[in-house]
Tab-separated table of C-alpha atoms in Angstrom:
chain	number	residue	atom	x	y	z
A	1	ASN	CA	122.505	165.456	56.202
A	2	LYS	CA	122.203	169.225	55.743
A	3	ARG	CA	123.020	169.814	59.439
A	4	ALA	CA	126.258	167.802	59.062
A	5	ASP	CA	125.340	165.485	61.923
A	6	PHE	CA	127.864	162.657	62.123
A	7	TYR	CA	127.798	159.820	64.655
A	8	PRO	CA	130.443	157.238	63.751
A	9	ASP	CA	131.138	153.909	65.438
A	10	LEU	CA	134.699	152.631	65.162
A	11	TRP	CA	135.528	148.962	65.590
A	12	VAL	CA	139.201	147.951	65.616
A	13	GLN	CA	140.012	144.398	64.607
A	14	GLY	CA	142.161	142.787	67.309
A	15	GLY	CA	141.564	145.676	69.692
A	16	GLU	CA	140.496	143.341	72.458
A	17	LYS	CA	144.116	142.079	72.608
A	18	ALA	CA	145.717	145.523	72.968
A	19	ARG	CA	147.189	146.686	76.274
A	20	LEU	CA	145.911	150.254	76.217
A	21	ALA	CA	147.237	150.999	79.692
A	22	GLU	CA	150.805	150.930	78.361
A	23	LEU	CA	149.957	153.186	75.440
A	24	ALA	CA	147.811	155.753	77.188
A	25	ILE	CA	149.211	159.046	78.424
A	26	SER	CA	148.607	159.164	82.160
A	27	PRO	CA	146.096	161.759	83.477
A	28	GLY	CA	147.561	165.146	84.158
A	29	THR	CA	150.537	164.642	81.849
A	30	THR	CA	151.372	167.721	79.798
A	31	VAL	CA	152.573	166.792	76.333
A	32	VAL	CA	154.167	169.375	74.037
A	33	ALA	CA	155.051	167.617	70.815
A	34	ASP	CA	157.645	170.116	69.549
A	35	THR	CA	159.666	170.682	72.731
A	36	TRP	CA	162.023	168.259	74.436
A	37	PRO	CA	161.309	166.662	76.822
A	38	ILE	CA	157.730	165.963	75.815
A	39	ASP	CA	156.646	164.628	79.235
A	40	ARG	CA	157.939	166.656	82.198
A	41	SER	CA	155.502	165.417	84.851
A	42	HIS	CA	157.772	162.594	86.060
A	43	LEU	CA	161.094	164.153	85.110
A	44	VAL	CA	163.788	164.131	87.811
A	45	PHE	CA	166.852	164.986	85.682
A	46	LEU	CA	167.376	166.518	82.254
A	47	TRP	CA	170.334	167.663	80.212
A	48	GLU	CA	169.458	168.435	76.619
A	49	ASP	CA	172.804	169.958	75.678
A	50	MET	CA	175.343	172.490	76.906
A	51	LYS	CA	173.326	175.457	75.621
A	52	ALA	CA	169.903	174.516	77.026
A	53	ALA	CA	168.526	175.748	80.365
A	54	ASN	CA	168.426	172.187	81.805
A	55	GLN	CA	166.213	173.185	84.728
A	56	LEU	CA	163.519	171.325	86.626
A	57	GLU	CA	160.632	173.519	87.723
A	58	LYS	CA	159.500	173.717	91.342
A	59	ASN	CA	156.503	171.479	90.591
A	60	SER	CA	158.770	168.599	89.468
A	61	PRO	CA	158.895	165.459	91.666
A	62	ILE	CA	162.109	166.773	93.300
A	63	GLY	CA	161.351	170.509	93.157
A	64	PHE	CA	163.464	173.135	91.430
A	65	PHE	CA	166.872	171.822	90.398
A	66	GLN	CA	169.560	173.050	88.025
A	67	CYS	CA	170.961	170.039	86.162
A	68	ASN	CA	174.619	170.332	85.173
A	69	LEU	CA	177.429	168.163	83.870
A	70	GLU	CA	180.965	168.512	85.195
A	71	LEU	CA	183.492	167.344	82.610
A	72	ARG	CA	186.193	165.018	83.909
A	73	GLY	CA	189.243	163.520	82.270
A	74	ARG	CA	189.257	164.342	78.547
A	75	ALA	CA	185.504	164.799	78.213
A	76	LEU	CA	184.510	167.851	76.147
A	77	HIS	CA	181.539	169.472	74.430
A	78	THR	CA	181.066	169.373	70.665
A	79	SER	CA	180.207	172.213	68.292
A	80	ARG	CA	176.587	171.026	68.596
A	81	TYR	CA	176.834	171.403	72.399
A	82	GLN	CA	176.669	167.630	72.970
A	83	LEU	CA	178.750	165.728	75.506
A	84	ALA	CA	181.757	163.947	73.981
A	85	VAL	CA	183.376	161.302	76.154
A	86	GLY	CA	186.520	159.484	75.107
A	87	GLY	CA	189.133	159.181	77.791
A	88	GLY	CA	186.744	160.968	80.125
A	89	TRP	CA	183.333	161.126	81.732
A	90	ALA	CA	180.797	163.610	83.123
A	91	GLU	CA	179.590	163.881	86.694
A	92	THR	CA	176.197	165.292	87.671
A	93	GLY	CA	176.964	166.689	91.126
A	94	GLU	CA	174.151	166.262	93.641
A	95	ALA	CA	171.643	165.033	91.045
A	96	GLY	CA	171.781	161.375	92.101
A	97	LYS	CA	171.177	162.238	95.732
A	98	ARG	CA	168.279	164.493	94.751
A	99	PHE	CA	166.389	162.052	92.546
A	100	GLY	CA	167.406	158.786	94.265
A	101	PRO	CA	164.658	158.955	96.941
A	102	SER	CA	162.046	159.719	94.274
A	103	ILE	CA	163.040	156.599	92.290
A	104	ALA	CA	163.032	154.535	95.488
A	105	LYS	CA	159.511	155.731	96.317
A	106	THR	CA	157.967	154.784	92.940
A	107	GLY	CA	160.154	151.718	92.348
A	108	GLN	CA	160.268	152.674	88.666
A	109	ILE	CA	162.658	154.463	86.334
A	110	SER	CA	162.929	155.502	82.700
A	111	LEU	CA	166.281	156.500	81.208
A	112	GLU	CA	166.423	158.432	77.949
A	113	LEU	CA	169.427	159.538	75.904
A	114	LEU	CA	170.622	160.168	72.372
A	115	VAL	CA	173.850	158.267	71.684
A	116	LYS	CA	176.326	158.446	68.807
A	117	SER	CA	178.853	155.632	68.931
A	118	SER	CA	180.942	153.373	66.705
A	119	GLU	CA	180.371	149.635	66.274
A	120	ASN	CA	183.613	148.555	67.967
A	121	ASN	CA	183.075	150.476	71.201
A	122	GLN	CA	183.184	148.792	74.590
A	123	GLY	CA	182.440	150.021	78.085
A	124	PRO	CA	179.734	151.725	80.162
A	125	PHE	CA	178.162	155.001	79.065
A	126	LEU	CA	175.599	155.490	81.873
A	127	THR	CA	175.977	154.449	85.509
A	128	LEU	CA	173.613	154.817	88.461
A	129	SER	CA	175.220	153.830	91.735
A	130	GLY	CA	174.648	153.897	95.492
A	131	LYS	CA	176.806	153.600	98.573
A	132	SER	CA	176.997	149.820	98.229
A	133	GLY	CA	177.893	149.827	94.525
A	134	GLU	CA	176.375	149.998	91.059
A	135	VAL	CA	172.586	149.922	90.832
A	136	LEU	CA	172.096	150.060	87.057
A	137	VAL	CA	174.608	150.313	84.210
A	138	MET	CA	174.036	150.768	80.482
A	139	ALA	CA	177.052	149.635	78.473
A	140	GLN	CA	178.138	148.748	74.965
A	141	LYS	CA	179.969	145.690	73.664
A	142	ASN	CA	180.621	146.153	69.966
A	143	THR	CA	177.135	146.378	68.405
A	144	ASP	CA	175.294	145.072	71.481
A	145	LEU	CA	173.772	147.016	74.366
A	146	LEU	CA	174.207	145.600	77.862
A	147	VAL	CA	172.256	146.363	81.016
A	148	LYS	CA	173.950	145.341	84.253
A	149	SER	CA	172.698	145.237	87.818
A	150	GLY	CA	174.743	143.383	90.414
A	151	ASP	CA	175.495	139.910	89.048
A	152	ASN	CA	172.763	140.188	86.403
A	153	GLN	CA	173.515	141.134	82.796
A	154	LEU	CA	171.018	141.506	79.960
A	155	THR	CA	171.908	141.849	76.269
A	156	TRP	CA	170.115	143.413	73.305
A	157	LYS	CA	171.769	142.511	70.009
A	158	ASP	CA	172.703	144.855	67.145
A	159	VAL	CA	171.687	148.184	68.676
A	160	PHE	CA	174.797	150.140	67.638
A	161	THR	CA	174.938	149.354	63.928
A	162	ALA	CA	174.155	152.699	62.280
A	163	LYS	CA	176.504	155.638	61.764
A	164	SER	CA	173.725	158.028	62.794
A	165	PRO	CA	172.732	158.649	66.444
A	166	VAL	CA	170.366	156.230	68.162
A	167	HIS	CA	167.651	157.350	70.580
A	168	LEU	CA	167.454	154.974	73.538
A	169	VAL	CA	164.862	154.648	76.290
A	170	LEU	CA	165.186	152.034	79.008
A	171	THR	CA	162.236	151.514	81.362
A	172	ALA	CA	162.567	149.432	84.521
A	173	GLY	CA	160.215	148.359	87.301
A	174	LYS	CA	157.594	145.746	88.098
A	175	GLY	CA	160.164	142.959	87.656
A	176	ASP	CA	161.271	143.634	84.099
A	177	VAL	CA	163.045	146.096	81.824
A	178	GLN	CA	162.073	147.229	78.339
A	179	LEU	CA	164.385	148.792	75.760
A	180	TYR	CA	163.225	151.150	73.008
A	181	GLU	CA	165.436	151.926	70.020
A	182	ASN	CA	164.391	154.996	68.006
A	183	GLY	CA	160.900	154.779	69.482
A	184	LYS	CA	160.363	151.053	68.844
A	185	ALA	CA	160.226	148.435	71.596
A	186	ILE	CA	162.943	145.863	70.897
A	187	GLY	CA	162.599	143.519	73.840
A	188	ARG	CA	161.299	143.062	77.368
A	189	LYS	CA	163.495	141.082	79.776
A	190	LYS	CA	163.126	139.950	83.382
A	191	LEU	CA	165.120	141.897	85.947
A	192	VAL	CA	164.106	142.690	89.522
A	193	LEU	CA	165.439	146.053	90.711
A	194	ASP	CA	164.941	147.211	94.290
A	195	PHE	CA	165.718	150.924	94.292
A	196	SER	CA	164.796	151.223	97.972
A	197	ALA	CA	167.279	148.547	99.093
A	198	THR	CA	170.148	150.309	97.289
A	199	PRO	CA	169.159	153.979	96.908
A	200	ILE	CA	170.751	155.849	94.016
A	201	ASP	CA	173.049	158.676	95.067
A	202	ASN	CA	175.419	159.039	92.100
A	203	PHE	CA	174.882	159.436	88.359
A	204	ILE	CA	177.675	159.574	85.777
A	205	LEU	CA	177.851	159.509	81.983
A	206	GLY	CA	180.721	157.983	80.089
A	207	ASP	CA	183.415	155.611	81.243
A	208	LYS	CA	185.828	156.369	84.085
A	209	ALA	CA	188.208	153.801	82.609
A	210	GLY	CA	188.269	155.840	79.400
A	211	LYS	CA	187.448	152.985	77.002
A	212	TRP	CA	183.997	154.031	75.741
A	213	GLN	CA	184.049	156.854	73.209
A	214	GLY	CA	180.976	158.607	71.867
A	215	ARG	CA	178.570	161.523	72.051
A	216	ILE	CA	175.576	161.879	74.339
A	217	ALA	CA	172.718	164.385	74.471
A	218	ASN	CA	169.020	164.610	75.422
A	219	ILE	CA	169.518	162.875	78.758
A	220	GLY	CA	166.338	162.371	80.754
A	221	VAL	CA	165.659	160.468	83.982
A	222	TYR	CA	162.034	159.836	85.030
A	223	ASN	CA	160.576	158.315	88.205
A	224	SER	CA	157.992	156.298	86.267
A	225	ILE	CA	157.675	154.005	83.276
A	226	LEU	CA	157.092	156.246	80.263
A	227	PRO	CA	154.128	155.314	78.056
A	228	GLN	CA	155.051	153.984	74.627
A	229	SER	CA	153.131	156.811	72.949
A	230	VAL	CA	155.324	159.414	74.694
A	231	ILE	CA	158.479	157.472	73.829
A	232	GLU	CA	157.516	157.361	70.145
A	233	LEU	CA	156.824	161.111	70.017
A	234	THR	CA	160.015	161.923	71.903
A	235	SER	CA	162.102	159.764	69.606
A	236	ARG	CA	160.726	161.340	66.432
A	237	LEU	CA	161.322	164.844	67.768
A	238	THR	CA	164.854	164.097	69.020
A	239	LEU	CA	166.015	162.350	65.854
A	240	LYS	CA	164.503	165.044	63.614
A	241	LYS	CA	166.366	167.808	65.448
A	242	SER	CA	169.610	165.847	65.362
A	243	GLU	CA	169.405	165.654	61.563
A	244	GLN	CA	168.920	169.398	61.061
A	245	VAL	CA	172.453	170.531	61.904
A	246	GLU	CA	175.004	170.764	59.094
A	247	PRO	CA	178.431	169.238	59.820
A	248	VAL	CA	181.364	171.621	60.284
A	249	LYS	CA	183.799	171.673	57.354
A	250	GLN	CA	187.224	170.246	58.128
A	251	ILE	CA	190.670	170.539	56.657
A	252	VAL	CA	193.341	167.925	57.216
A	253	LEU	CA	196.958	168.878	56.715
A	254	GLN	CA	200.509	168.024	57.656
A	255	GLY	CA	202.450	170.712	59.450
A	256	SER	CA	205.237	171.402	61.909
A	257	LEU	CA	205.231	173.700	64.935
A	258	GLU	CA	206.794	177.092	64.175
A	259	GLU	CA	205.725	179.358	67.082
A	260	SER	CA	204.312	178.201	70.394
A	261	THR	CA	202.508	179.521	73.450
A	262	THR	CA	203.712	178.590	76.921
A	263	ILE	CA	201.577	175.846	78.449
A	264	PRO	CA	200.099	177.204	81.709
A	265	ALA	CA	200.452	175.420	85.018
A	266	PRO	CA	197.032	174.062	86.059
A	267	ASP	CA	197.287	175.834	89.419
A	268	SER	CA	197.587	179.182	87.616
A	269	LEU	CA	194.167	178.827	85.958
A	270	GLY	CA	192.122	179.841	88.987
A	271	ALA	CA	188.574	178.507	88.629
A	272	TYR	CA	189.227	177.139	85.132
A	273	ARG	CA	189.787	173.407	84.695
A	274	ARG	CA	190.701	173.581	80.997
A	275	ALA	CA	192.919	175.756	78.807
A	276	LEU	CA	193.688	176.171	75.116
A	277	VAL	CA	197.010	177.343	73.726
A	278	VAL	CA	197.290	179.099	70.356
A	279	ASN	CA	200.247	178.087	68.175
A	280	VAL	CA	201.492	178.692	64.641
A	281	TYR	CA	202.234	175.740	62.368
A	282	LYS	CA	204.084	175.694	59.053
A	283	VAL	CA	201.876	174.038	56.429
A	284	GLU	CA	203.726	171.247	54.638
A	285	LYS	CA	200.896	169.469	52.824
A	286	VAL	CA	197.103	169.840	52.580
A	287	ILE	CA	195.585	166.362	52.624
A	288	SER	CA	191.914	167.333	52.356
A	289	GLY	CA	189.928	170.549	52.271
A	290	GLN	CA	191.258	173.878	51.066
A	291	TYR	CA	193.899	176.080	52.654
A	292	ASP	CA	196.199	178.409	50.701
A	293	GLU	CA	198.430	180.051	53.318
A	294	GLU	CA	201.921	178.838	54.191
A	295	ARG	CA	201.279	179.115	57.933
A	296	ILE	CA	198.212	178.409	60.051
A	297	LEU	CA	197.042	179.609	63.465
A	298	VAL	CA	195.849	176.717	65.640
A	299	ALA	CA	194.091	176.639	69.025
A	300	GLU	CA	194.569	173.287	70.756
A	301	TRP	CA	193.936	171.845	74.193
A	302	ALA	CA	196.856	171.924	76.617
A	303	VAL	CA	195.076	171.416	79.958
A	304	LEU	CA	191.993	169.266	80.591
A	305	ASP	CA	190.540	168.614	84.031
A	306	ARG	CA	193.578	170.369	85.551
A	307	GLN	CA	195.973	167.930	83.878
A	308	ILE	CA	198.536	168.933	81.228
A	309	ILE	CA	197.837	166.830	78.138
A	310	LYS	CA	200.164	168.468	75.600
A	311	GLU	CA	203.926	168.442	75.245
A	312	TYR	CA	205.973	170.289	72.667
A	313	PRO	CA	208.615	168.219	70.828
A	314	PRO	CA	212.259	169.216	71.450
A	315	GLU	CA	212.659	169.594	67.684
A	316	PRO	CA	209.958	170.477	65.113
A	317	ARG	CA	208.386	167.384	63.581
A	318	THR	CA	205.648	166.770	61.062
A	319	GLU	CA	202.200	166.265	62.601
A	320	GLN	CA	198.825	165.548	61.053
A	321	LEU	CA	196.290	168.197	62.041
A	322	VAL	CA	192.512	167.818	61.788
A	323	LEU	CA	191.193	171.379	61.898
A	324	GLU	CA	187.947	173.345	61.851
A	325	GLN	CA	187.498	177.098	61.892
A	326	PHE	CA	187.487	178.329	65.461
A	327	ASP	CA	184.421	180.501	64.992
A	328	GLN	CA	182.440	177.357	64.078
A	329	HIS	CA	182.872	176.140	67.664
A	330	PRO	CA	180.619	178.251	69.883
A	331	GLU	CA	181.081	175.758	72.729
A	332	LEU	CA	184.593	177.212	73.189
A	333	GLU	CA	183.292	180.629	74.180
A	334	GLY	CA	184.317	181.253	77.761
A	335	GLU	CA	187.148	178.714	77.749
A	336	ARG	CA	190.550	179.927	78.895
A	337	GLN	CA	192.769	180.770	75.900
A	338	MET	CA	196.506	181.433	76.160
A	339	MET	CA	198.202	183.203	73.245
A	340	ASP	CA	201.847	184.274	73.037
A	341	VAL	CA	201.802	184.567	69.242
A	342	PHE	CA	200.567	187.501	67.171
A	343	GLU	CA	199.162	186.723	63.724
A	344	PRO	CA	196.277	189.128	63.043
A	345	ASP	CA	196.122	188.221	59.343
A	346	LEU	CA	195.644	184.477	59.857
A	347	THR	CA	192.281	182.828	60.480
A	348	MET	CA	192.322	180.804	63.684
A	349	TYR	CA	191.501	177.101	63.523
A	350	TYR	CA	190.594	174.600	66.228
A	351	ARG	CA	192.489	171.321	66.406
A	352	VAL	CA	189.808	168.675	66.783
A	353	PRO	CA	190.665	166.155	69.521
A	354	ASP	CA	190.539	162.462	68.718
A	355	ASN	CA	187.520	161.889	70.975
A	356	LEU	CA	185.366	164.303	68.938
């Protein structure tokens, strides 16, 4: 009418069969649809990427906590600030001990992460453990995702089939576990987890055995079962942001070492656990990309996790170099760089490790 009065009734066919409790956002939950993580009310650990603040506020279930990753083995960060594990893993310090009692109290957990992996990967990429052993492990076997707890193993088929990253959420509690792939529920399976019997006190990402290789970001641990509506929103936001970054241009060439920098002894690095050395290579052949100079300045890893990983050959030999401009790798700012060569007219490139 002219007053614009409008009193609609809405009837949803099949609505009487819906389980609204699983879809509803719990009271008091603050949802911000354009900021990760969307639901912070039950958050007990977060690591978005290397550049983010990664802090829990004082009103979180475990109080104020600075969440960090300590790179071990050959684990590194990518140019997009993600965690890259291949021959390495990341430790989370005291995080497991801080959030373990909170998980034990609720008896529930939700694990969220963005994973980029190949189809032929094998090994664990997330492990929660206690003093008596592993509590919950997420692993990959080719295209399948495995969840392990004690002698129990559950399998979800064909999760790792796309070349693009996959957003995973695993919820556990009340006698079962549910897996979400890119916001969609792909299977509920029976699994009884008693977080109070074996309290969590350690949390690692990657594979200590060094077999699993991939990238991880947007890591969230919650002391509750996330509602499906929050999972769907989180997945859309995370995947959208992951698609917005342009890949770094690479050049691939064959070259031989011409001038080198002395590899530092790990004990000489002080507080640093990693070090780059800058060397000059003679360009023999450009395989892909464009490079016109006869020589090239290359920064490459020599020390990782206080272990020397590079050796110079006794005689120059041809090597294949996968390179990206150094200034396209902001994650390297603050890393220890050793340089005995002087080539002010050459652009410096970063030798991309195999696990990136």
